[in-house]
JSON list of C-alpha atoms in Angstrom, two decimals:
[
{"chain": "R", "resi": 1, "resn": "MET", "atom": "CA", "xyz": [6.22, 177.27, 96.59]},
{"chain": "R", "resi": 2, "resn": "GLN", "atom": "CA", "xyz": [3.58, 175.03, 95.02]},
{"chain": "R", "resi": 3, "resn": "ALA", "atom": "CA", "xyz": [4.81, 172.05, 97.06]},
{"chain": "R", "resi": 4, "resn": "ILE", "atom": "CA", "xyz": [4.73, 174.06, 100.29]},
{"chain": "R", "resi": 5, "resn": "TYR", "atom": "CA", "xyz": [1.20, 175.19, 99.42]},
{"chain": "R", "resi": 6, "resn": "MET", "atom": "CA", "xyz": [0.05, 171.63, 98.78]},
{"chain": "R", "resi": 7, "resn": "ILE", "atom": "CA", "xyz": [1.54, 170.34, 102.03]},
{"chain": "R", "resi": 8, "resn": "ALA", "atom": "CA", "xyz": [-0.07, 173.22, 103.94]},
{"chain": "R", "resi": 9, "resn": "MET", "atom": "CA", "xyz": [-3.48, 172.47, 102.44]},
{"chain": "R", "resi": 10, "resn": "ILE", "atom": "CA", "xyz": [-3.12, 168.78, 103.29]},
{"chain": "R", "resi": 11, "resn": "LEU", "atom": "CA", "xyz": [-2.15, 169.64, 106.87]},
{"chain": "R", "resi": 12, "resn": "CYS", "atom": "CA", "xyz": [-5.11, 172.00, 107.28]},
{"chain": "R", "resi": 13, "resn": "TYR", "atom": "CA", "xyz": [-7.81, 169.93, 105.62]},
{"chain": "R", "resi": 14, "resn": "CYS", "atom": "CA", "xyz": [-6.75, 166.30, 105.92]},
{"chain": "R", "resi": 15, "resn": "HIS", "atom": "CA", "xyz": [-4.82, 166.18, 109.17]},
{"chain": "R", "resi": 16, "resn": "GLU", "atom": "CA", "xyz": [-6.59, 169.09, 110.94]},
{"chain": "R", "resi": 17, "resn": "ASN", "atom": "CA", "xyz": [-3.19, 170.52, 111.82]},
{"chain": "R", "resi": 18, "resn": "ILE", "atom": "CA", "xyz": [-4.24, 174.10, 111.21]},
{"chain": "R", "resi": 19, "resn": "SER", "atom": "CA", "xyz": [-1.39, 175.83, 113.03]},
{"chain": "R", "resi": 20, "resn": "GLU", "atom": "CA", "xyz": [1.36, 174.11, 111.03]},
{"chain": "R", "resi": 21, "resn": "GLY", "atom": "CA", "xyz": [-0.61, 174.51, 107.80]},
{"chain": "R", "resi": 22, "resn": "ILE", "atom": "CA", "xyz": [-0.99, 178.23, 108.46]},
{"chain": "R", "resi": 23, "resn": "ALA", "atom": "CA", "xyz": [2.72, 178.53, 109.23]},
{"chain": "R", "resi": 24, "resn": "LEU", "atom": "CA", "xyz": [3.58, 176.94, 105.87]},
{"chain": "R", "resi": 25, "resn": "LEU", "atom": "CA", "xyz": [1.08, 179.14, 104.04]},
{"chain": "R", "resi": 26, "resn": "ARG", "atom": "CA", "xyz": [2.59, 182.23, 105.66]},
{"chain": "R", "resi": 27, "resn": "HIS", "atom": "CA", "xyz": [6.01, 181.07, 104.51]},
{"chain": "R", "resi": 28, "resn": "ALA", "atom": "CA", "xyz": [4.76, 180.57, 100.94]},
{"chain": "R", "resi": 29, "resn": "ALA", "atom": "CA", "xyz": [2.89, 183.90, 101.02]},
{"chain": "R", "resi": 30, "resn": "GLU", "atom": "CA", "xyz": [5.89, 185.93, 102.25]},
{"chain": "R", "resi": 31, "resn": "SER", "atom": "CA", "xyz": [7.24, 186.55, 98.79]},
{"chain": "R", "resi": 32, "resn": "PHE", "atom": "CA", "xyz": [3.78, 187.61, 97.52]},
{"chain": "R", "resi": 33, "resn": "THR", "atom": "CA", "xyz": [4.47, 185.63, 94.38]},
{"chain": "R", "resi": 34, "resn": "HIS", "atom": "CA", "xyz": [2.44, 182.52, 95.25]},
{"chain": "R", "resi": 35, "resn": "LEU", "atom": "CA", "xyz": [-1.05, 183.98, 95.10]},
{"chain": "R", "resi": 36, "resn": "PRO", "atom": "CA", "xyz": [-2.88, 180.74, 95.92]},
{"chain": "R", "resi": 37, "resn": "SER", "atom": "CA", "xyz": [-1.08, 180.72, 99.29]},
{"chain": "R", "resi": 38, "resn": "VAL", "atom": "CA", "xyz": [-1.99, 184.33, 100.00]},
{"chain": "R", "resi": 39, "resn": "TYR", "atom": "CA", "xyz": [-5.62, 183.67, 99.06]},
{"chain": "R", "resi": 40, "resn": "ALA", "atom": "CA", "xyz": [-5.88, 180.38, 100.99]},
{"chain": "R", "resi": 41, "resn": "LEU", "atom": "CA", "xyz": [-4.41, 182.05, 104.06]},
{"chain": "R", "resi": 42, "resn": "ALA", "atom": "CA", "xyz": [-7.05, 184.78, 103.83]},
{"chain": "R", "resi": 43, "resn": "LEU", "atom": "CA", "xyz": [-9.84, 182.19, 103.70]},
{"chain": "R", "resi": 44, "resn": "ILE", "atom": "CA", "xyz": [-8.49, 180.05, 106.52]},
{"chain": "R", "resi": 45, "resn": "LEU", "atom": "CA", "xyz": [-7.98, 183.05, 108.82]},
{"chain": "R", "resi": 46, "resn": "ARG", "atom": "CA", "xyz": [-11.36, 184.61, 108.01]},
{"chain": "R", "resi": 47, "resn": "ASP", "atom": "CA", "xyz": [-13.20, 183.39, 111.13]},
{"chain": "R", "resi": 48, "resn": "THR", "atom": "CA", "xyz": [-10.40, 183.54, 113.70]},
{"chain": "R", "resi": 49, "resn": "ARG", "atom": "CA", "xyz": [-8.31, 186.54, 112.60]},
{"chain": "R", "resi": 50, "resn": "PRO", "atom": "CA", "xyz": [-10.50, 188.75, 110.41]},
{"chain": "R", "resi": 51, "resn": "ILE", "atom": "CA", "xyz": [-8.15, 191.75, 110.27]},
{"chain": "R", "resi": 52, "resn": "GLU", "atom": "CA", "xyz": [-5.21, 189.61, 109.14]},
{"chain": "R", "resi": 53, "resn": "SER", "atom": "CA", "xyz": [-7.52, 187.77, 106.75]},
{"chain": "R", "resi": 54, "resn": "ASP", "atom": "CA", "xyz": [-8.65, 191.04, 105.17]},
{"chain": "R", "resi": 55, "resn": "ARG", "atom": "CA", "xyz": [-5.03, 192.10, 104.74]},
{"chain": "R", "resi": 56, "resn": "TYR", "atom": "CA", "xyz": [-4.20, 188.89, 102.84]},
{"chain": "R", "resi": 57, "resn": "LEU", "atom": "CA", "xyz": [-7.41, 189.08, 100.81]},
{"chain": "R", "resi": 58, "resn": "ASP", "atom": "CA", "xyz": [-6.67, 192.70, 99.85]},
{"chain": "R", "resi": 59, "resn": "LEU", "atom": "CA", "xyz": [-3.13, 191.72, 98.89]},
{"chain": "R", "resi": 60, "resn": "ALA", "atom": "CA", "xyz": [-4.28, 188.82, 96.70]},
{"chain": "R", "resi": 61, "resn": "ALA", "atom": "CA", "xyz": [-6.86, 191.05, 95.01]},
{"chain": "R", "resi": 62, "resn": "SER", "atom": "CA", "xyz": [-4.37, 193.87, 94.44]},
{"chain": "R", "resi": 63, "resn": "LEU", "atom": "CA", "xyz": [-2.05, 191.37, 92.75]},
{"chain": "R", "resi": 64, "resn": "GLY", "atom": "CA", "xyz": [-4.83, 190.36, 90.35]},
{"chain": "R", "resi": 65, "resn": "HIS", "atom": "CA", "xyz": [-6.05, 187.09, 91.86]},
{"chain": "R", "resi": 66, "resn": "ALA", "atom": "CA", "xyz": [-9.64, 186.86, 90.52]},
{"chain": "R", "resi": 67, "resn": "PRO", "atom": "CA", "xyz": [-10.94, 184.53, 93.29]},
{"chain": "R", "resi": 68, "resn": "ALA", "atom": "CA", "xyz": [-9.94, 187.18, 95.85]},
{"chain": "R", "resi": 69, "resn": "TRP", "atom": "CA", "xyz": [-11.95, 189.77, 93.93]},
{"chain": "R", "resi": 70, "resn": "GLN", "atom": "CA", "xyz": [-14.90, 187.36, 93.95]},
{"chain": "R", "resi": 71, "resn": "GLU", "atom": "CA", "xyz": [-14.79, 187.48, 97.75]},
{"chain": "R", "resi": 72, "resn": "LYS", "atom": "CA", "xyz": [-14.75, 191.28, 97.76]},
{"chain": "R", "resi": 73, "resn": "LEU", "atom": "CA", "xyz": [-17.17, 192.22, 94.96]},
{"chain": "R", "resi": 74, "resn": "THR", "atom": "CA", "xyz": [-20.80, 191.45, 94.18]},
{"chain": "R", "resi": 75, "resn": "ALA", "atom": "CA", "xyz": [-21.51, 189.41, 91.07]},
{"chain": "R", "resi": 76, "resn": "ALA", "atom": "CA", "xyz": [-22.51, 192.55, 89.16]},
{"chain": "R", "resi": 77, "resn": "GLU", "atom": "CA", "xyz": [-19.34, 194.40, 90.22]},
{"chain": "R", "resi": 78, "resn": "MET", "atom": "CA", "xyz": [-17.24, 191.37, 89.29]},
{"chain": "R", "resi": 79, "resn": "ARG", "atom": "CA", "xyz": [-18.82, 191.21, 85.83]},
{"chain": "R", "resi": 80, "resn": "ALA", "atom": "CA", "xyz": [-18.39, 194.95, 85.31]},
{"chain": "R", "resi": 81, "resn": "ARG", "atom": "CA", "xyz": [-14.73, 194.79, 86.30]},
{"chain": "R", "resi": 82, "resn": "PHE", "atom": "CA", "xyz": [-13.68, 191.53, 84.59]},
{"chain": "R", "resi": 83, "resn": "GLY", "atom": "CA", "xyz": [-16.44, 190.69, 82.14]},
{"chain": "R", "resi": 84, "resn": "ASP", "atom": "CA", "xyz": [-17.77, 187.16, 81.91]},
{"chain": "R", "resi": 85, "resn": "LEU", "atom": "CA", "xyz": [-14.99, 184.84, 83.02]},
{"chain": "R", "resi": 86, "resn": "ASP", "atom": "CA", "xyz": [-15.08, 181.59, 81.09]},
{"chain": "R", "resi": 87, "resn": "ALA", "atom": "CA", "xyz": [-13.45, 178.26, 81.92]},
{"chain": "R", "resi": 88, "resn": "ASP", "atom": "CA", "xyz": [-10.28, 179.14, 80.01]},
{"chain": "R", "resi": 89, "resn": "ASN", "atom": "CA", "xyz": [-9.78, 182.20, 82.23]},
{"chain": "R", "resi": 90, "resn": "LEU", "atom": "CA", "xyz": [-10.69, 180.47, 85.49]},
{"chain": "R", "resi": 91, "resn": "VAL", "atom": "CA", "xyz": [-8.68, 177.26, 85.06]},
{"chain": "R", "resi": 92, "resn": "LYS", "atom": "CA", "xyz": [-5.45, 178.98, 86.07]},
{"chain": "R", "resi": 93, "resn": "TYR", "atom": "CA", "xyz": [-6.90, 179.60, 89.53]},
{"chain": "R", "resi": 94, "resn": "LEU", "atom": "CA", "xyz": [-7.79, 175.97, 90.22]},
{"chain": "R", "resi": 95, "resn": "ASP", "atom": "CA", "xyz": [-5.71, 173.67, 92.38]},
{"chain": "R", "resi": 96, "resn": "PRO", "atom": "CA", "xyz": [-4.05, 170.67, 90.73]},
{"chain": "R", "resi": 97, "resn": "PRO", "atom": "CA", "xyz": [-6.54, 167.80, 90.25]},
{"chain": "R", "resi": 98, "resn": "CYS", "atom": "CA", "xyz": [-4.51, 165.51, 92.52]},
{"chain": "R", "resi": 99, "resn": "LEU", "atom": "CA", "xyz": [-4.90, 167.96, 95.45]},
{"chain": "R", "resi": 100, "resn": "ASN", "atom": "CA", "xyz": [-8.63, 168.34, 94.81]},
{"chain": "R", "resi": 101, "resn": "ARG", "atom": "CA", "xyz": [-9.10, 164.55, 94.83]},
{"chain": "R", "resi": 102, "resn": "LEU", "atom": "CA", "xyz": [-7.13, 164.21, 98.05]},
{"chain": "R", "resi": 103, "resn": "LEU", "atom": "CA", "xyz": [-8.92, 167.04, 99.87]},
{"chain": "R", "resi": 104, "resn": "GLY", "atom": "CA", "xyz": [-12.29, 165.72, 98.69]},
{"chain": "R", "resi": 105, "resn": "ARG", "atom": "CA", "xyz": [-11.84, 162.31, 100.30]},
{"chain": "R", "resi": 106, "resn": "HIS", "atom": "CA", "xyz": [-13.59, 161.32, 103.47]},
{"chain": "R", "resi": 107, "resn": "TYR", "atom": "CA", "xyz": [-11.37, 160.12, 106.26]},
{"chain": "R", "resi": 108, "resn": "LEU", "atom": "CA", "xyz": [-12.50, 157.97, 109.15]}
]
């Protein structure tokens, strides 16, 4: 699922092929076990399909994905619910460094 997620993110952000990227993210999110796909799908759909986006965001939050809770709660509510999250707790939610470098590049 991680490979499908990475290809979907590359399609969406590097090749501006949003529809195919979303299709791959939906495939990866179907099993509800790849939380980054569920969360990314919620963020990508936020402006165009808000009801579907909320459904995916609620799902990711209900499965314990802290970044999804950060979208739903204020900073004070987040701290009350999870305490102060340090780097050791947050690192598991980050994308692989190779994907971050690729998505951060500027393409002509």
